[in-house]
Amino acid sequence: MADTLVNKIAESGLITLRPEEWVPDVVPNVFDLKNFLFMELILKEQEFREMMKKHDWAQYKGLPLCVFCSADAIVPSWAYMLIATYANPFTNDIFFGTTEQWINQQLLDHIDSLDVSPYMDQRVIIKGCSDGVVIGPEIYMALTNKLIPAVKSLMFGEPCSTVPVFKRPKGA
C-alpha cells in the first residue's frame, strides 16, 4: 500500500489574509510642490498663483493625486488649498502625502470597512511576506485590532511557519 500525501495545512481550517492583495491597482499621480518654489525652497505668492493658473491640471484627470513637498520648505496651508482648488475638477481623490502614504491610507480604509464575520471564532494567519509591496507595521496593527474581537486565534507569517500573536482564552 502506497503512502498518501496529506496536505495538513489545507485541512487545518486556517484562514490566510494577504494585505498586499488589498493594495489598489491604481497608481496615483504626484504633485511635488518643491517644483513650484523659488530655488525649490521659497514660496513667492504671486509667482506661485501664476504657476498654478498655467499648470496643466488636465493631466491628473481620473486618477488620485498625491500632493506633498519633498523640500524642507515652509509652505503656508493656503498653498495646499489653492492646489486642491485647481486639481478638484480633474480628480476627486486629492491626498496630502506621498504615494506610499496614500497606499497605506487605502489599506487602513479597507481594514476599517472589513467585515469580520467570516473570521468569527476562526484561526487566522496574516501573511507576513509580500511580493514587491511593503506593508507597514501600522497596517498589521490595525488589522490585529480589527480581528481580535472576532477570531479564535491570530498568527503572523506563513501557514508552514507562524508566529502566534493572539489566542482567545478558553471560556471567553
PDB file of C-alpha atoms in Angstrom:
ATOM      1  CA  MET A   1       0.000   0.000   0.000  1.00  0.00           C
ATOM      2  CA  ALA A   2       1.451   3.364  -1.063  1.00  0.00           C
ATOM      3  CA  ASP A   3       1.635   6.243   1.379  1.00  0.00           C
ATOM      4  CA  THR A   4      -0.788   9.011   0.550  1.00  0.00           C
ATOM      5  CA  LEU A   5       0.458  12.573   0.856  1.00  0.00           C
ATOM      6  CA  VAL A   6      -1.804  14.665   3.023  1.00  0.00           C
ATOM      7  CA  ASN A   7      -1.721  18.442   2.945  1.00  0.00           C
ATOM      8  CA  LYS A   8      -2.201  19.105   6.646  1.00  0.00           C
ATOM      9  CA  ILE A   9      -2.129  22.865   6.134  1.00  0.00           C
ATOM     10  CA  ALA A  10      -5.033  22.740   3.689  1.00  0.00           C
ATOM     11  CA  GLU A  11      -7.007  20.565   6.107  1.00  0.00           C
ATOM     12  CA  SER A  12      -6.202  22.666   9.169  1.00  0.00           C
ATOM     13  CA  GLY A  13      -9.030  25.165   8.679  1.00  0.00           C
ATOM     14  CA  LEU A  14      -6.618  28.094   8.847  1.00  0.00           C
ATOM     15  CA  ILE A  15      -7.682  31.263   7.043  1.00  0.00           C
ATOM     16  CA  THR A  16      -4.871  33.281   5.499  1.00  0.00           C
ATOM     17  CA  LEU A  17      -5.248  37.016   4.933  1.00  0.00           C
ATOM     18  CA  ARG A  18      -2.891  38.702   2.482  1.00  0.00           C
ATOM     19  CA  PRO A  19      -2.853  42.500   2.992  1.00  0.00           C
ATOM     20  CA  GLU A  20      -0.880  43.008  -0.238  1.00  0.00           C
ATOM     21  CA  GLU A  21      -3.979  41.864  -2.147  1.00  0.00           C
ATOM     22  CA  TRP A  22      -5.783  44.960  -0.880  1.00  0.00           C
ATOM     23  CA  VAL A  23      -3.293  47.388  -2.449  1.00  0.00           C
ATOM     24  CA  PRO A  24      -5.116  49.330  -5.185  1.00  0.00           C
ATOM     25  CA  ASP A  25      -4.161  48.627  -8.792  1.00  0.00           C
ATOM     26  CA  VAL A  26      -4.308  52.366  -9.453  1.00  0.00           C
ATOM     27  CA  VAL A  27      -1.062  54.330  -9.439  1.00  0.00           C
ATOM     28  CA  PRO A  28      -1.826  57.873  -8.308  1.00  0.00           C
ATOM     29  CA  ASN A  29      -0.347  60.975  -9.885  1.00  0.00           C
ATOM     30  CA  VAL A  30       2.041  63.023  -7.779  1.00  0.00           C
ATOM     31  CA  PHE A  31       2.329  66.763  -7.342  1.00  0.00           C
ATOM     32  CA  ASP A  32       5.564  67.768  -5.638  1.00  0.00           C
ATOM     33  CA  LEU A  33       5.239  71.361  -4.508  1.00  0.00           C
ATOM     34  CA  LYS A  34       9.039  71.682  -4.488  1.00  0.00           C
ATOM     35  CA  ASN A  35       8.958  72.145  -8.263  1.00  0.00           C
ATOM     36  CA  PHE A  36       6.877  75.316  -7.859  1.00  0.00           C
ATOM     37  CA  LEU A  37       9.033  77.040  -5.262  1.00  0.00           C
ATOM     38  CA  PHE A  38      11.645  79.710  -5.906  1.00  0.00           C
ATOM     39  CA  MET A  39      15.008  77.910  -5.699  1.00  0.00           C
ATOM     40  CA  GLU A  40      12.939  74.866  -4.599  1.00  0.00           C
ATOM     41  CA  LEU A  41      12.780  76.490  -1.186  1.00  0.00           C
ATOM     42  CA  ILE A  42      10.668  79.645  -1.036  1.00  0.00           C
ATOM     43  CA  LEU A  43       7.037  80.180  -1.942  1.00  0.00           C
ATOM     44  CA  LYS A  44       6.504  83.574  -3.578  1.00  0.00           C
ATOM     45  CA  GLU A  45       2.752  84.118  -3.541  1.00  0.00           C
ATOM     46  CA  GLN A  46       2.234  85.999  -6.784  1.00  0.00           C
ATOM     47  CA  GLU A  47       4.554  83.715  -8.805  1.00  0.00           C
ATOM     48  CA  PHE A  48       3.026  80.629  -7.223  1.00  0.00           C
ATOM     49  CA  ARG A  49      -0.516  81.738  -8.048  1.00  0.00           C
ATOM     50  CA  GLU A  50       0.524  82.386 -11.653  1.00  0.00           C
ATOM     51  CA  MET A  51       2.158  78.943 -11.942  1.00  0.00           C
ATOM     52  CA  MET A  52      -0.984  77.305 -10.571  1.00  0.00           C
ATOM     53  CA  LYS A  53      -3.115  79.102 -13.191  1.00  0.00           C
ATOM     54  CA  LYS A  54      -0.828  77.983 -16.031  1.00  0.00           C
ATOM     55  CA  HIS A  55      -0.275  74.413 -14.819  1.00  0.00           C
ATOM     56  CA  ASP A  56      -1.800  71.601 -16.928  1.00  0.00           C
ATOM     57  CA  TRP A  57      -4.260  70.211 -14.385  1.00  0.00           C
ATOM     58  CA  ALA A  58      -5.954  68.014 -17.004  1.00  0.00           C
ATOM     59  CA  GLN A  59      -3.012  65.595 -16.801  1.00  0.00           C
ATOM     60  CA  TYR A  60      -4.397  64.387 -13.465  1.00  0.00           C
ATOM     61  CA  LYS A  61      -7.824  63.548 -14.877  1.00  0.00           C
ATOM     62  CA  GLY A  62      -9.405  60.395 -13.495  1.00  0.00           C
ATOM     63  CA  LEU A  63      -6.611  59.362 -11.114  1.00  0.00           C
ATOM     64  CA  PRO A  64      -5.927  60.100  -7.462  1.00  0.00           C
ATOM     65  CA  LEU A  65      -3.467  62.936  -6.844  1.00  0.00           C
ATOM     66  CA  CYS A  66      -0.878  62.819  -4.069  1.00  0.00           C
ATOM     67  CA  VAL A  67       0.274  66.304  -3.088  1.00  0.00           C
ATOM     68  CA  PHE A  68       3.398  66.834  -0.990  1.00  0.00           C
ATOM     69  CA  CYS A  69       6.557  68.913  -0.753  1.00  0.00           C
ATOM     70  CA  SER A  70       9.818  66.990  -0.827  1.00  0.00           C
ATOM     71  CA  ALA A  71      11.848  70.114   0.009  1.00  0.00           C
ATOM     72  CA  ASP A  72      12.441  71.241   3.550  1.00  0.00           C
ATOM     73  CA  ALA A  73      10.471  74.431   2.995  1.00  0.00           C
ATOM     74  CA  ILE A  74       7.890  76.309   4.993  1.00  0.00           C
ATOM     75  CA  VAL A  75       4.716  76.151   2.934  1.00  0.00           C
ATOM     76  CA  PRO A  76       1.608  78.042   4.052  1.00  0.00           C
ATOM     77  CA  SER A  77      -1.562  75.993   4.334  1.00  0.00           C
ATOM     78  CA  TRP A  78      -3.384  78.141   1.792  1.00  0.00           C
ATOM     79  CA  ALA A  79      -0.956  76.894  -0.900  1.00  0.00           C
ATOM     80  CA  TYR A  80      -2.298  73.353  -0.487  1.00  0.00           C
ATOM     81  CA  MET A  81      -5.829  74.731  -0.558  1.00  0.00           C
ATOM     82  CA  LEU A  82      -5.050  76.504  -3.828  1.00  0.00           C
ATOM     83  CA  ILE A  83      -3.664  73.286  -5.335  1.00  0.00           C
ATOM     84  CA  ALA A  84      -6.828  71.441  -4.305  1.00  0.00           C
ATOM     85  CA  THR A  85      -8.959  74.180  -5.863  1.00  0.00           C
ATOM     86  CA  TYR A  86      -7.255  73.782  -9.228  1.00  0.00           C
ATOM     87  CA  ALA A  87      -6.994  69.981  -9.112  1.00  0.00           C
ATOM     88  CA  ASN A  88     -10.532  69.323  -7.900  1.00  0.00           C
ATOM     89  CA  PRO A  89     -12.296  69.495 -11.286  1.00  0.00           C
ATOM     90  CA  PHE A  90      -9.963  66.790 -12.626  1.00  0.00           C
ATOM     91  CA  THR A  91      -9.621  64.368  -9.726  1.00  0.00           C
ATOM     92  CA  ASN A  92     -11.971  63.555  -6.880  1.00  0.00           C
ATOM     93  CA  ASP A  93      -9.255  61.980  -4.723  1.00  0.00           C
ATOM     94  CA  ILE A  94      -6.718  64.585  -3.635  1.00  0.00           C
ATOM     95  CA  PHE A  95      -4.490  63.275  -0.880  1.00  0.00           C
ATOM     96  CA  PHE A  96      -1.884  65.131   1.155  1.00  0.00           C
ATOM     97  CA  GLY A  97       1.145  62.860   1.237  1.00  0.00           C
ATOM     98  CA  THR A  98       3.312  60.583  -0.845  1.00  0.00           C
ATOM     99  CA  THR A  99       2.182  57.620  -2.914  1.00  0.00           C
ATOM    100  CA  GLU A 100       3.280  55.269  -0.130  1.00  0.00           C
ATOM    101  CA  GLN A 101       1.229  57.208   2.413  1.00  0.00           C
ATOM    102  CA  TRP A 102      -1.763  57.121   0.047  1.00  0.00           C
ATOM    103  CA  ILE A 103      -1.446  53.336  -0.300  1.00  0.00           C
ATOM    104  CA  ASN A 104      -1.278  52.971   3.495  1.00  0.00           C
ATOM    105  CA  GLN A 105      -4.412  55.082   3.840  1.00  0.00           C
ATOM    106  CA  GLN A 106      -6.219  52.918   1.268  1.00  0.00           C
ATOM    107  CA  LEU A 107      -5.235  49.801   3.240  1.00  0.00           C
ATOM    108  CA  LEU A 108      -6.357  51.362   6.530  1.00  0.00           C
ATOM    109  CA  ASP A 109      -9.689  52.338   4.952  1.00  0.00           C
ATOM    110  CA  HIS A 110     -10.100  48.768   3.672  1.00  0.00           C
ATOM    111  CA  ILE A 111      -9.382  47.340   7.119  1.00  0.00           C
ATOM    112  CA  ASP A 112     -11.790  49.809   8.723  1.00  0.00           C
ATOM    113  CA  SER A 113     -14.608  48.602   6.449  1.00  0.00           C
ATOM    114  CA  LEU A 114     -13.624  44.920   6.653  1.00  0.00           C
ATOM    115  CA  ASP A 115     -16.469  42.562   7.575  1.00  0.00           C
ATOM    116  CA  VAL A 116     -15.025  40.330  10.298  1.00  0.00           C
ATOM    117  CA  SER A 117     -17.991  37.933  10.442  1.00  0.00           C
ATOM    118  CA  PRO A 118     -16.264  35.346   8.168  1.00  0.00           C
ATOM    119  CA  TYR A 119     -13.424  35.198  10.717  1.00  0.00           C
ATOM    120  CA  MET A 120     -15.628  34.724  13.785  1.00  0.00           C
ATOM    121  CA  ASP A 121     -14.102  32.008  16.001  1.00  0.00           C
ATOM    122  CA  GLN A 122     -11.625  31.082  13.259  1.00  0.00           C
ATOM    123  CA  ARG A 123      -7.874  30.566  13.282  1.00  0.00           C
ATOM    124  CA  VAL A 124      -6.450  33.352  11.113  1.00  0.00           C
ATOM    125  CA  ILE A 125      -2.976  33.923   9.716  1.00  0.00           C
ATOM    126  CA  ILE A 126      -1.903  37.331   8.472  1.00  0.00           C
ATOM    127  CA  LYS A 127       0.631  36.701   5.741  1.00  0.00           C
ATOM    128  CA  GLY A 128       3.904  38.413   6.505  1.00  0.00           C
ATOM    129  CA  CYS A 129       5.758  38.428   3.211  1.00  0.00           C
ATOM    130  CA  SER A 130       4.517  40.216   0.146  1.00  0.00           C
ATOM    131  CA  ASP A 131       5.680  40.266  -3.430  1.00  0.00           C
ATOM    132  CA  GLY A 132       7.151  43.705  -4.034  1.00  0.00           C
ATOM    133  CA  VAL A 133       4.738  45.575  -1.772  1.00  0.00           C
ATOM    134  CA  VAL A 134       5.909  46.943   1.550  1.00  0.00           C
ATOM    135  CA  ILE A 135       3.231  46.538   4.185  1.00  0.00           C
ATOM    136  CA  GLY A 136       3.982  48.771   7.166  1.00  0.00           C
ATOM    137  CA  PRO A 137       3.525  47.935  10.824  1.00  0.00           C
ATOM    138  CA  GLU A 138       0.546  50.305  11.064  1.00  0.00           C
ATOM    139  CA  ILE A 139      -1.358  48.001   8.698  1.00  0.00           C
ATOM    140  CA  TYR A 140      -0.609  44.902  10.790  1.00  0.00           C
ATOM    141  CA  MET A 141      -1.597  46.757  13.976  1.00  0.00           C
ATOM    142  CA  ALA A 142      -4.886  47.967  12.504  1.00  0.00           C
ATOM    143  CA  LEU A 143      -5.704  44.510  11.181  1.00  0.00           C
ATOM    144  CA  THR A 144      -4.901  42.955  14.565  1.00  0.00           C
ATOM    145  CA  ASN A 145      -7.160  45.470  16.352  1.00  0.00           C
ATOM    146  CA  LYS A 146      -9.967  44.717  13.904  1.00  0.00           C
ATOM    147  CA  LEU A 147      -9.677  40.924  14.165  1.00  0.00           C
ATOM    148  CA  ILE A 148      -9.009  40.295  17.874  1.00  0.00           C
ATOM    149  CA  PRO A 149     -12.674  40.671  18.948  1.00  0.00           C
ATOM    150  CA  ALA A 150     -13.702  38.069  16.350  1.00  0.00           C
ATOM    151  CA  VAL A 151     -11.001  35.438  15.917  1.00  0.00           C
ATOM    152  CA  LYS A 152     -10.214  32.364  17.959  1.00  0.00           C
ATOM    153  CA  SER A 153      -6.503  32.809  17.269  1.00  0.00           C
ATOM    154  CA  LEU A 154      -4.337  35.127  15.237  1.00  0.00           C
ATOM    155  CA  MET A 155      -0.950  34.314  13.777  1.00  0.00           C
ATOM    156  CA  PHE A 156       1.626  36.043  11.608  1.00  0.00           C
ATOM    157  CA  GLY A 157       3.678  34.513   8.797  1.00  0.00           C
ATOM    158  CA  GLU A 158       3.121  31.551   6.509  1.00  0.00           C
ATOM    159  CA  PRO A 159       0.926  28.530   7.265  1.00  0.00           C
ATOM    160  CA  CYS A 160       4.039  26.340   7.496  1.00  0.00           C
ATOM    161  CA  SER A 161       5.789  28.712   9.907  1.00  0.00           C
ATOM    162  CA  THR A 162       3.659  31.025  12.005  1.00  0.00           C
ATOM    163  CA  VAL A 163       4.253  33.276  14.979  1.00  0.00           C
ATOM    164  CA  PRO A 164       1.364  33.194  17.467  1.00  0.00           C
ATOM    165  CA  VAL A 165       0.054  36.687  18.166  1.00  0.00           C
ATOM    166  CA  PHE A 166      -3.275  36.160  19.947  1.00  0.00           C
ATOM    167  CA  LYS A 167      -5.257  33.252  21.333  1.00  0.00           C
ATOM    168  CA  ARG A 168      -8.639  33.747  22.946  1.00  0.00           C
ATOM    169  CA  PRO A 169      -8.686  32.206  26.415  1.00  0.00           C
ATOM    170  CA  LYS A 170     -10.962  29.199  26.814  1.00  0.00           C
ATOM    171  CA  GLY A 171     -14.388  30.166  28.002  1.00  0.00           C
ATOM    172  CA  ALA A 172     -14.035  33.765  26.825  1.00  0.00           C
TER     173      ALA A 172
END
